[in-house]
Every structure is written in structure tokens, then in C-alpha cells.
Short mmCIF file of C-alpha atoms in Angstrom, two decimals:
data_model
loop_
_atom_site.label_atom_id
_atom_site.label_comp_id
_atom_site.label_asym_id
_atom_site.label_seq_id
_atom_site.Cartn_x
_atom_site.Cartn_y
_atom_site.Cartn_z
CA MET A 1 114.06 106.50 73.28
CA ASN A 2 111.73 104.92 71.25
CA LYS A 3 107.65 104.52 70.90
CA GLU A 4 107.65 100.83 72.72
CA HIS A 5 110.29 101.88 75.44
CA LEU A 6 107.59 104.95 76.28
CA ASP A 7 105.07 103.34 76.18
CA ILE A 8 106.32 100.72 78.93
CA ASP A 9 107.40 103.75 81.04
CA ALA A 10 103.90 105.56 80.32
CA LEU A 11 102.16 102.17 81.39
CA THR A 12 104.82 101.93 84.56
CA LYS A 13 103.98 105.43 85.96
CA GLU A 14 100.40 104.69 85.11
CA LEU A 15 100.73 101.85 87.34
CA LEU A 16 102.97 102.71 90.14
CA LYS A 17 101.10 105.59 91.25
CA LYS A 18 98.74 103.62 92.41
CA SER A 19 100.78 102.07 94.82
CA LEU A 20 101.01 105.30 97.65
CA GLN A 21 100.16 103.58 100.45
CA LYS A 22 98.60 105.11 104.50
CA PRO A 23 99.27 103.36 107.21
CA ALA A 24 96.55 101.38 108.48
CA SER A 25 96.76 102.97 112.40
CA SER A 26 94.18 105.56 112.69
CA ASN A 27 95.74 107.38 115.51
CA PHE A 28 99.15 107.02 113.15
CA ASP A 29 99.54 111.30 113.21
CA ASP A 30 98.26 111.92 116.58
CA GLN A 31 100.82 109.15 117.98
CA LEU A 32 103.75 110.46 116.15
CA MET A 33 103.14 114.44 117.38
CA LYS A 34 102.82 112.90 120.80
CA LYS A 35 106.35 111.79 120.58
CA ILE A 36 107.17 115.26 119.17
CA MET A 37 106.13 116.90 121.89
CA LEU A 38 107.71 114.88 124.44
CA SER A 39 111.30 115.38 122.16
CA PRO A 40 114.18 118.00 123.11
CA SER A 41 113.31 120.29 120.94
CA PRO A 42 115.56 120.72 117.55
CA GLU A 43 117.11 124.62 118.35
CA LYS A 44 117.63 122.77 121.82
CA LEU A 45 119.68 119.89 120.59
CA LYS A 46 121.06 121.81 117.92
CA SER A 47 122.73 124.19 120.15
CA ASN A 48 124.06 121.34 122.15
CA GLY A 49 126.25 121.27 119.14
CA THR A 50 127.47 124.87 119.91
CA TYR A 51 127.71 124.67 123.06
CA LEU A 52 130.35 122.23 122.85
CA ARG A 53 132.07 123.69 119.97
CA LYS A 54 132.36 126.73 121.89
CA ALA A 55 134.21 125.26 124.99
CA TRP A 56 136.41 123.89 122.44
CA ILE A 57 137.33 127.19 120.89
CA PHE A 58 137.49 128.85 124.34
CA MET A 59 140.04 126.57 125.22
CA LEU A 60 142.31 126.58 122.48
CA ILE A 61 142.47 130.39 122.77
CA ALA A 62 142.40 130.33 126.39
CA VAL A 63 146.16 127.72 125.65
CA ALA A 64 147.02 130.39 122.90
CA CYS A 65 147.41 133.11 125.21
CA LEU A 66 148.85 131.35 127.89
CA LEU A 67 151.50 130.97 125.12
CA THR A 68 152.05 134.41 123.94
CA THR A 69 152.07 135.43 127.04
CA ALA A 70 154.99 133.52 128.35
CA MET A 71 156.87 134.14 125.16
CA ILE A 72 156.31 137.77 126.20
CA ILE A 73 157.37 137.51 129.77
CA GLY A 74 160.23 135.41 128.34
CA GLN A 75 161.61 137.47 125.48
CA LEU A 76 161.21 140.77 127.71
CA SER A 77 163.24 139.39 130.61
CA ASP A 78 165.76 137.65 128.25
CA GLY A 79 164.83 134.24 129.40
CA TYR A 80 165.13 135.03 132.77
CA PHE A 81 162.04 134.95 133.86
CA ILE A 82 161.07 131.60 131.23
CA ASN A 83 162.65 129.37 129.36
CA ILE A 84 161.47 126.85 126.70
CA SER A 85 161.12 123.69 129.15
CA THR A 86 158.95 125.48 131.69
CA LEU A 87 157.23 127.31 128.77
CA LEU A 88 156.47 123.96 127.77
CA SER A 89 156.01 122.40 131.12
CA ILE A 90 153.31 124.87 132.13
CA THR A 91 151.72 124.21 129.11
CA ILE A 92 151.19 120.56 129.84
CA ASN A 93 150.07 121.42 133.18
CA TRP A 94 147.42 123.74 131.64
CA VAL A 95 146.07 121.20 129.11
CA PHE A 96 145.74 118.59 131.53
CA TYR A 97 144.24 120.89 134.05
CA GLY A 98 142.08 123.08 131.75
CA GLY A 99 140.71 119.77 130.06
CA LEU A 100 140.24 118.22 133.83
CA ILE A 101 138.06 121.49 135.01
CA LEU A 102 135.97 121.44 131.51
CA PHE A 103 135.66 117.69 131.44
CA ILE A 104 133.64 117.69 134.96
CA PRO A 105 130.66 119.89 133.28
CA LEU A 106 130.43 118.74 130.16
CA PHE A 107 130.14 114.89 131.52
CA PHE A 108 127.82 116.02 133.57
CA TYR A 109 126.11 117.79 131.24
CA HIS A 110 125.67 114.91 129.02
CA PHE A 111 125.01 112.94 131.73
CA ASP A 112 122.07 114.58 131.88
CA SER A 113 121.23 114.52 127.93
CA LEU A 114 121.91 110.77 128.15
CA MET A 115 119.17 110.56 131.24
CA GLN A 116 117.09 112.59 128.98
CA THR A 117 116.67 110.27 125.73
CA MET A 118 116.75 107.11 128.24
CA ILE A 119 113.73 108.41 129.91
CA LEU A 120 112.34 109.77 126.02
CA LYS A 121 112.63 106.41 125.21
CA ARG A 122 110.84 104.89 128.06
CA ASN A 123 108.07 107.34 127.62
CA GLU A 124 107.93 106.24 124.02
CA LYS A 125 107.33 102.46 124.94
CA ILE A 126 104.85 103.17 127.21
CA MET A 127 102.92 105.22 124.83
CA VAL A 128 102.91 102.81 122.38
CA SER A 129 101.84 99.74 124.41
CA MET B 1 106.59 127.78 101.99
CA GLU B 2 108.12 124.56 103.58
CA SER B 3 111.25 126.55 104.78
CA GLU B 4 108.76 129.26 106.83
CA HIS B 5 107.50 125.49 108.42
CA ILE B 6 111.06 124.94 109.22
CA GLN B 7 111.66 128.30 111.01
CA LYS B 8 108.64 127.63 112.85
CA VAL B 9 109.69 124.32 114.18
CA LEU B 10 112.75 125.75 114.89
CA GLU B 11 111.28 128.89 116.81
CA GLY B 12 109.75 126.31 119.20
CA ASP B 13 106.47 126.23 117.11
CA ALA B 14 106.58 122.24 117.60
CA ASN B 15 103.20 121.79 116.26
CA SER B 16 104.02 123.70 112.69
CA PHE B 17 105.97 119.82 112.01
CA ARG B 18 102.27 118.32 111.45
CA TYR B 19 102.51 119.77 107.87
CA PHE B 20 105.12 118.03 106.90
CA ILE B 21 103.76 114.94 108.70
CA GLU B 22 100.45 115.18 106.37
CA LYS B 23 102.21 115.72 103.38
CA TYR B 24 105.20 113.23 103.38
CA ARG B 25 103.23 110.65 105.79
CA ASP B 26 102.04 108.62 102.75
CA MET B 27 104.86 108.79 100.49
CA ALA B 28 107.31 108.10 104.16
CA TYR B 29 105.39 104.90 104.46
CA SER B 30 105.03 103.38 101.30
CA LEU B 31 109.09 103.92 100.98
CA ALA B 32 109.28 102.08 104.45
CA ILE B 33 107.19 99.38 103.30
CA SER B 34 109.23 98.87 100.02
CA ILE B 35 112.08 98.03 101.89
CA VAL B 36 110.71 96.26 105.30
CA LYS B 37 107.89 95.04 103.74
CA ASN B 38 105.70 94.74 106.54
CA GLY B 39 102.91 97.19 107.34
CA GLN B 40 103.91 97.47 111.35
CA ILE B 41 107.02 97.41 111.01
CA ALA B 42 106.81 100.15 108.30
CA GLU B 43 104.52 102.79 110.19
CA GLU B 44 107.72 102.04 113.11
CA VAL B 45 110.23 103.06 110.35
CA THR B 46 108.07 106.02 109.22
CA GLN B 47 107.36 107.27 112.83
CA ASP B 48 111.25 106.78 113.66
CA ALA B 49 112.49 108.49 110.65
CA PHE B 50 109.91 111.53 111.28
CA LEU B 51 110.88 111.96 114.83
CA LYS B 52 114.88 111.96 113.85
CA ALA B 53 113.79 114.63 111.54
CA TYR B 54 112.23 116.15 113.68
CA ARG B 55 115.20 116.25 115.74
CA SER B 56 118.02 116.99 113.23
CA LEU B 57 115.54 119.52 111.68
CA GLY B 58 118.01 122.36 113.33
CA LYS B 59 121.46 120.53 110.41
CA PHE B 60 119.04 121.06 107.37
CA GLU B 61 120.74 123.38 105.59
CA GLN B 62 118.23 123.23 103.16
CA ARG B 63 120.50 123.09 100.34
CA SER B 64 118.69 119.48 99.04
CA LYS B 65 114.10 119.27 98.90
CA PHE B 66 112.97 118.46 102.58
CA SER B 67 111.02 115.34 101.46
CA THR B 68 114.51 114.39 99.87
CA TRP B 69 116.62 114.79 103.10
CA LEU B 70 113.48 112.86 105.12
CA TYR B 71 113.06 109.86 102.19
CA LYS B 72 117.09 109.51 102.89
CA ILE B 73 116.04 109.22 106.73
CA VAL B 74 113.42 106.59 106.11
CA THR B 75 115.35 104.76 103.68
CA ASN B 76 118.25 104.14 106.40
CA GLU B 77 115.41 103.44 109.55
CA GLY B 78 114.42 100.82 106.81
CA LEU B 79 117.64 99.67 106.00
CA LYS B 80 118.66 99.60 109.66
CA ARG B 81 115.34 97.56 110.24
CA LEU B 82 116.15 95.40 107.48
CA ARG B 83 119.55 94.13 109.09
CA LYS B 84 117.98 93.08 112.41
CA LYS B 85 115.43 91.17 110.77
CA GLU B 86 115.23 88.61 107.52
CA PHE B 87 112.51 89.43 105.14
CA LYS B 88 111.42 86.73 102.93
CA TYR B 89 110.38 88.21 99.27
CA ALA B 90 110.95 86.68 95.43
CA ASP B 91 114.95 87.19 94.70
CA ASP B 92 114.32 85.34 91.13
CA VAL B 93 110.74 85.90 90.01
CA GLY B 94 110.79 83.75 86.82
CA GLU B 95 111.43 84.57 83.40
CA LEU B 96 112.05 88.08 82.68
CA ASN B 97 112.11 87.99 78.97
CA ASN B 98 108.74 86.97 77.93
CA ILE B 99 106.82 89.91 78.75
CA THR B 100 104.33 91.00 77.11
CA TYR B 101 103.07 94.27 78.58
CA SER B 102 100.40 95.36 76.39
CA GLU B 103 98.79 91.95 77.42
CA ILE B 104 99.36 93.58 81.46
CA ASN B 105 97.39 96.58 80.51
CA ASN B 106 94.85 95.02 79.26
CA SER B 107 94.40 92.55 82.57
CA VAL B 108 95.05 95.54 84.72
CA THR B 109 92.64 97.45 82.86
CA GLU B 110 89.59 94.85 83.46
CA LEU B 111 90.26 94.97 86.88
CA THR B 112 88.66 97.90 89.42
CA GLU B 113 90.48 100.65 90.69
CA GLN B 114 90.78 98.85 94.05
CA GLU B 115 92.05 95.00 92.69
CA GLN B 116 94.64 97.34 90.77
CA LYS B 117 95.48 98.87 93.33
CA TYR B 118 95.74 95.42 95.50
CA TYR B 119 97.66 93.86 92.68
CA ILE B 120 100.26 96.53 92.02
CA ASN B 121 101.05 96.46 95.86
CA LYS B 122 101.42 92.79 95.89
CA GLY B 123 103.75 93.05 92.97
CA LEU B 124 105.88 95.90 94.64
CA GLU B 125 106.18 93.90 97.93
CA MET B 126 107.66 90.41 95.94
CA LEU B 127 110.59 92.51 94.85
CA LEU B 128 113.74 93.57 96.24
CA PRO B 129 114.05 96.14 98.81
CA ASN B 130 115.96 97.82 96.53
CA ASP B 131 113.80 97.57 93.23
CA SER B 132 110.66 98.56 94.98
CA LEU B 133 112.04 101.36 96.86
CA ILE B 134 113.54 102.33 93.30
CA LEU B 135 110.74 101.92 91.43
CA ARG B 136 107.85 104.40 94.05
CA LEU B 137 111.15 106.89 94.49
CA PHE B 138 111.04 106.95 90.51
CA TYR B 139 107.55 106.60 88.94
CA LEU B 140 104.82 107.32 92.09
CA ASP B 141 107.07 110.67 94.04
CA GLU B 142 108.52 111.17 90.11
CA LYS B 143 112.17 112.07 91.87
CA ASN B 144 114.88 112.28 89.09
CA VAL B 145 118.18 110.11 89.02
CA LYS B 146 120.46 112.90 90.86
CA GLU B 147 117.77 113.01 93.80
CA ILE B 148 117.71 108.89 94.33
CA THR B 149 121.40 108.73 93.85
CA GLU B 150 121.39 111.29 97.43
CA ILE B 151 118.42 108.88 98.86
CA THR B 152 119.82 105.94 98.14
CA GLY B 153 123.42 106.38 97.84
CA PHE B 154 124.10 104.38 94.84
CA SER B 155 125.83 105.85 91.40
CA ILE B 156 123.63 106.85 88.40
CA THR B 157 124.49 103.86 86.53
CA ASN B 158 123.28 101.88 89.17
CA ILE B 159 119.96 103.18 89.88
CA LYS B 160 119.67 103.01 85.73
CA THR B 161 120.20 98.67 86.20
CA ILE B 162 117.98 98.58 89.18
CA LEU B 163 115.36 100.89 87.41
CA HIS B 164 115.76 98.69 84.64
CA ARG B 165 115.78 94.89 86.40
CA ALA B 166 112.92 96.55 88.44
CA ARG B 167 110.59 97.26 86.01
CA LYS B 168 111.08 93.49 84.46
CA ARG B 169 110.57 92.29 87.26
CA PHE B 170 107.81 94.24 88.46
CA TYR B 171 106.11 92.58 85.28
CA SER B 172 107.04 89.48 85.66
CA VAL B 173 105.15 89.12 88.94
CA LEU B 174 102.25 91.40 88.53
CA LYS B 175 101.64 89.17 84.65
CA GLU B 176 101.69 85.92 87.49
CA GLU B 177 99.80 87.50 90.30
CA LEU B 178 97.31 88.44 86.97
CA HIS B 179 97.40 84.48 85.73
CA HIS B 180 96.67 83.39 88.99
CA GLU B 181 93.68 86.11 89.36
CA ILE B 182 92.21 84.87 86.20
CA LYS B 183 93.25 80.89 86.90
CA SER B 184 90.93 81.37 90.08
CA ILE B 185 88.14 82.80 89.06
CA LEU B 186 87.98 80.43 86.05
#
């Protein structure tokens, strides 16, 4: 970099250092802290994600266990008790009903979070106005 | 120090978040106003960004600085508002090549501290959102090009180009503003 360029750079830095602006509202911090206090904690929000992940892992393990058990039974009985078509139909049923069973509590769980967010937004609006 | 406060917030002590608000409020607000060009909307953007940062603190992996992560949220929130509403700013700011920096320097030093601040911020207000945002990140907060890339999502080449152009535009606007000031005094 040549000298002129360095000078311009230094001047820009000197000028821009004076461009820091502050919010005009005197109660900016308090207003923000109020919103934060009303908000669900980050730990709670983080655990929402793990709850879903756990549910999926649980479902996958359950399906894998079922398939293994059915294959072992089929193997031991030389296919007398279970053949591949029944194995498939059992798996499909399991996935369908299992999904349904998981869906209902999950739906209500997230419905609750949705309601919470809506209430929170309303509270924020009331507080700001 | 910052990781301690983050840990405290994650353990449920929401009051510890005040540390981040006090430390980064002004810079976050300055970045927001760079984008939205309106004080009231910039305050809303800053509040939304802090609230979002608080809520997603559990997802912050501390691979980058907290400030970089927060400014990225501020930028995104600001751009969201920008899409919702149209703002007027100077797209073309006259001749970019006829700028004598020493002349500007001399004019600026003759002003009081408060007047300098006023004209500098007025000049930044007239620039394109990306220009003023990158100028403030680079010169005011002294972020390097890589960190600016992380915040804005622009490529390194793009940032260097914007920086070069923004600097020229800033001086051009400033020169014009100061010219008006001198004229009005005379």
C-alpha cells in the first residue's frame, strides 16, 4: 500500500470511529430485558430440539428391534411363523401406528409452544405500545 | 469472560444477558441504522436481534466471536425489515474521482466534535445499506474481511470492492455535506 492509501485509510478510520450511535430511547435496556424475561429460556428452547431428536431415535430403534426379532423368529422357525410379506406388513403397520402414537403427543407439545409464542408476541406488543 | 456469561444465561440466569446488551447495544444499533436508515426501526431491529440471540444462545457453538454471531443476526433482521419497506438513499452520489482527502480532513477538523459526529453519521445515512454496514464493521468495530464475510455472507472479493467504493462514496457525500455547511455559514 502506498502512503496516500495508508493516509486515506487512517483518516477513514479516524472519522468512522466517531460514527457510533446510541438508541434514542432512554429505557431501551429495560424494555429489552423485560422482553427477555418474558421469553422462554434458551435452555428450554434447546431441549425442544433434543426432545424431537430423541423421539425419532426411539422410533428408529423400535423399528429396528421389531425387524430383528421378526427375522430371528422367521429364521428359527424356517419361515413357518413369519415370511417376508408378513414381515413387511407388520413393519408398515408399526410405522403407521407408531407414527400416529408419536404424532398426537408431539402435536400437542408443539401446539403448546405455538400458543406460548403467540402469547409472547402479544405481550411484547402490549409492552411496547 | 463472555463464555462465563453465556454459561450463566444457559443455566437460567437471564439477568446475565444484560452484560451482552450493555457491551454490544451501541454497535448493534449502529449496524441496524446503517441498513434501515431510520432510528426507530433500527431500535426495533436491535431489540429483535438481541431477543433472537437470547433465544438461540443454546445453538451458539462459540466457534466465532459472540459479536460476529450477534452482528450476523442484526444484519439479517435489518435486511428483513428492508425487504418489507422501501427506504430512500443516495444511489449515485456525484463524481467519485474528484475527491481531495486532505481538503475534507481540513474541513472536518475545523468542526466541533459534535458537528463532526453529525456530518459523519449523515454521510453514512446517505450511503447504500451495504456500503455503510461494511464501512462501520471494518473501521468502527475493526472486524477483518473474513469476519465481515461471516456476518454479511458476501465473498472476500465483493467485500473489498464494496469497501473501496463505499470509502469513495462516503468522502463524496461528506464533501457535499460540508460544502453545503460552508455555503450556509457564508
